[in-house]
mmCIF file with all atom_site columns, C-alpha atoms in Angstrom:
data_model
loop_
_atom_site.group_PDB
_atom_site.id
_atom_site.type_symbol
_atom_site.label_atom_id
_atom_site.label_alt_id
_atom_site.label_comp_id
_atom_site.label_asym_id
_atom_site.label_entity_id
_atom_site.label_seq_id
_atom_site.pdbx_PDB_ins_code
_atom_site.Cartn_x
_atom_site.Cartn_y
_atom_site.Cartn_z
_atom_site.occupancy
_atom_site.B_iso_or_equiv
_atom_site.pdbx_formal_charge
_atom_site.auth_seq_id
_atom_site.auth_comp_id
_atom_site.auth_asym_id
_atom_site.auth_atom_id
_atom_site.pdbx_PDB_model_num
ATOM 1  C CA . MET A 1 1  ? 70.587  24.483 54.222 1.00 0.00 ? 1  MET A CA 1
ATOM 2  C CA . ALA A 1 2  ? 72.939  22.885 56.673 1.00 0.00 ? 2  ALA A CA 1
ATOM 3  C CA . THR A 1 3  ? 75.995  23.647 54.576 1.00 0.00 ? 3  THR A CA 1
ATOM 4  C CA . THR A 1 4  ? 75.191  27.374 54.560 1.00 0.00 ? 4  THR A CA 1
ATOM 5  C CA . ASP A 1 5  ? 75.284  27.497 58.355 1.00 0.00 ? 5  ASP A CA 1
ATOM 6  C CA . ILE A 1 6  ? 78.577  25.588 58.404 1.00 0.00 ? 6  ILE A CA 1
ATOM 7  C CA . ARG A 1 7  ? 80.102  27.895 55.782 1.00 0.00 ? 7  ARG A CA 1
ATOM 8  C CA . LEU A 1 8  ? 78.977  31.008 57.648 1.00 0.00 ? 8  LEU A CA 1
ATOM 9  C CA . GLN A 1 9  ? 80.431  29.622 60.887 1.00 0.00 ? 9  GLN A CA 1
ATOM 10 C CA . ARG A 1 10 ? 83.723  28.869 59.112 1.00 0.00 ? 10 ARG A CA 1
ATOM 11 C CA . VAL A 1 11 ? 83.919  32.410 57.712 1.00 0.00 ? 11 VAL A CA 1
ATOM 12 C CA . ASN A 1 12 ? 83.113  33.853 61.123 1.00 0.00 ? 12 ASN A CA 1
ATOM 13 C CA . ASP A 1 13 ? 85.790  31.686 62.785 1.00 0.00 ? 13 ASP A CA 1
ATOM 14 C CA . GLU A 1 14 ? 88.382  32.768 60.217 1.00 0.00 ? 14 GLU A CA 1
ATOM 15 C CA . TYR A 1 15 ? 87.439  36.413 60.737 1.00 0.00 ? 15 TYR A CA 1
ATOM 16 C CA . GLN A 1 16 ? 87.639  36.092 64.522 1.00 0.00 ? 16 GLN A CA 1
ATOM 17 C CA . GLY A 1 17 ? 91.033  34.379 64.234 1.00 0.00 ? 17 GLY A CA 1
ATOM 18 C CA . ILE A 1 18 ? 92.399  37.207 62.119 1.00 0.00 ? 18 ILE A CA 1
ATOM 19 C CA . ARG A 1 19 ? 91.005  39.810 64.516 1.00 0.00 ? 19 ARG A CA 1
ATOM 20 C CA . LYS A 1 20 ? 92.579  38.070 67.513 1.00 0.00 ? 20 LYS A CA 1
ATOM 21 C CA . ALA A 1 21 ? 95.946  37.940 65.748 1.00 0.00 ? 21 ALA A CA 1
ATOM 22 C CA . GLN A 1 22 ? 95.690  41.636 64.837 1.00 0.00 ? 22 GLN A CA 1
ATOM 23 C CA . ASP A 1 23 ? 94.746  42.563 68.411 1.00 0.00 ? 23 ASP A CA 1
ATOM 24 C CA . ALA A 1 24 ? 97.730  40.630 69.776 1.00 0.00 ? 24 ALA A CA 1
ATOM 25 C CA . LEU A 1 25 ? 100.022 42.366 67.284 1.00 0.00 ? 25 LEU A CA 1
ATOM 26 C CA . PHE A 1 26 ? 98.672  45.800 68.225 1.00 0.00 ? 26 PHE A CA 1
ATOM 27 C CA . ASP A 1 27 ? 99.088  45.027 71.935 1.00 0.00 ? 27 ASP A CA 1
ATOM 28 C CA . LYS A 1 28 ? 102.721 44.005 71.382 1.00 0.00 ? 28 LYS A CA 1
ATOM 29 C CA . THR A 1 29 ? 103.370 47.130 69.321 1.00 0.00 ? 29 THR A CA 1
ATOM 30 C CA . ASP A 1 30 ? 101.917 49.326 72.071 1.00 0.00 ? 30 ASP A CA 1
ATOM 31 C CA . THR A 1 31 ? 104.078 47.547 74.663 1.00 0.00 ? 31 THR A CA 1
ATOM 32 C CA . PHE A 1 32 ? 107.249 47.987 72.586 1.00 0.00 ? 32 PHE A CA 1
ATOM 33 C CA . GLU A 1 33 ? 106.443 51.637 71.929 1.00 0.00 ? 33 GLU A CA 1
ATOM 34 C CA . ALA A 1 34 ? 105.940 52.303 75.633 1.00 0.00 ? 34 ALA A CA 1
ATOM 35 C CA . ALA A 1 35 ? 109.219 50.548 76.454 1.00 0.00 ? 35 ALA A CA 1
ATOM 36 C CA . LEU A 1 36 ? 111.076 52.555 73.825 1.00 0.00 ? 36 LEU A CA 1
ATOM 37 C CA . LEU A 1 37 ? 109.646 55.817 75.116 1.00 0.00 ? 37 LEU A CA 1
ATOM 38 C CA . GLY A 1 38 ? 110.627 54.865 78.659 1.00 0.00 ? 38 GLY A CA 1
ATOM 39 C CA . LEU A 1 39 ? 114.181 54.057 77.588 1.00 0.00 ? 39 LEU A CA 1
ATOM 40 C CA . THR A 1 40 ? 114.443 57.308 75.661 1.00 0.00 ? 40 THR A CA 1
ATOM 41 C CA . GLU A 1 41 ? 113.402 59.262 78.757 1.00 0.00 ? 41 GLU A CA 1
ATOM 42 C CA . GLN A 1 42 ? 115.934 57.388 80.893 1.00 0.00 ? 42 GLN A CA 1
ATOM 43 C CA . VAL A 1 43 ? 118.769 58.121 78.436 1.00 0.00 ? 43 VAL A CA 1
ATOM 44 C CA . ALA A 1 44 ? 117.870 61.822 78.448 1.00 0.00 ? 44 ALA A CA 1
ATOM 45 C CA . GLU A 1 45 ? 117.836 61.848 82.260 1.00 0.00 ? 45 GLU A CA 1
ATOM 46 C CA . LEU A 1 46 ? 121.186 60.064 82.454 1.00 0.00 ? 46 LEU A CA 1
ATOM 47 C CA . ASN A 1 47 ? 122.687 62.520 79.963 1.00 0.00 ? 47 ASN A CA 1
ATOM 48 C CA . ARG A 1 48 ? 121.550 65.431 82.134 1.00 0.00 ? 48 ARG A CA 1
ATOM 49 C CA . LYS A 1 49 ? 123.089 63.808 85.206 1.00 0.00 ? 49 LYS A CA 1
ATOM 50 C CA . VAL A 1 50 ? 126.413 63.160 83.473 1.00 0.00 ? 50 VAL A CA 1
ATOM 51 C CA . ASP A 1 51 ? 126.469 66.750 82.202 1.00 0.00 ? 51 ASP A CA 1
ATOM 52 C CA . ALA A 1 52 ? 125.866 67.999 85.756 1.00 0.00 ? 52 ALA A CA 1
ATOM 53 C CA . ILE A 1 53 ? 128.682 65.816 87.104 1.00 0.00 ? 53 ILE A CA 1
ATOM 54 C CA . ILE A 1 54 ? 131.057 67.032 84.378 1.00 0.00 ? 54 ILE A CA 1
ATOM 55 C CA . LYS A 1 55 ? 130.173 70.626 85.202 1.00 0.00 ? 55 LYS A CA 1
ATOM 56 C CA . HIS A 1 56 ? 130.452 70.092 88.970 1.00 0.00 ? 56 HIS A CA 1
ATOM 57 C CA . LEU A 1 57 ? 133.881 68.481 88.696 1.00 0.00 ? 57 LEU A CA 1
ATOM 58 C CA . ASP A 1 58 ? 135.097 71.027 86.126 1.00 0.00 ? 58 ASP A CA 1
ATOM 59 C CA . VAL A 1 59 ? 136.045 68.265 83.721 1.00 0.00 ? 59 VAL A CA 1
ATOM 60 C CA . PRO A 1 60 ? 137.289 69.683 80.423 1.00 0.00 ? 60 PRO A CA 1
ATOM 61 C CA . TYR A 1 61 ? 134.883 68.127 77.997 1.00 0.00 ? 61 TYR A CA 1
ATOM 62 C CA . ASP A 1 62 ? 133.717 69.287 74.595 1.00 0.00 ? 62 ASP A CA 1
ATOM 63 C CA . LYS A 1 63 ? 130.577 67.532 73.517 1.00 0.00 ? 63 LYS A CA 1
ATOM 64 C CA . PRO A 1 64 ? 130.825 65.919 70.114 1.00 0.00 ? 64 PRO A CA 1
ATOM 65 C CA . PRO A 1 65 ? 128.560 67.406 67.472 1.00 0.00 ? 65 PRO A CA 1
ATOM 66 C CA . ILE A 1 66 ? 125.077 65.973 67.277 1.00 0.00 ? 66 ILE A CA 1
ATOM 67 C CA . GLY A 1 67 ? 124.054 64.255 64.073 1.00 0.00 ? 67 GLY A CA 1
ATOM 68 C CA . PHE A 1 68 ? 125.961 62.769 61.185 1.00 0.00 ? 68 PHE A CA 1
ATOM 69 C CA . ARG A 1 69 ? 129.199 64.104 59.828 1.00 0.00 ? 69 ARG A CA 1
ATOM 70 C CA . GLN A 1 70 ? 129.531 64.543 56.106 1.00 0.00 ? 70 GLN A CA 1
ATOM 71 C CA . ASP A 1 71 ? 133.100 63.981 54.997 1.00 0.00 ? 71 ASP A CA 1
#
């Protein structure tokens, strides 16, 4: 039947559309994750550099505690 072929094509097109949208979403997520990891590495590197400068210049500096304070 002609309508069966049309219906199967419609289902296939809907499926392919959903898959393309999912692939685009996954690609964006991977890109954001890579950017976040890169920024995290840069912050760690900058912290090490600032610590080295503080030490080299003998700046009196007590690091604040890491984490959340419970009052």
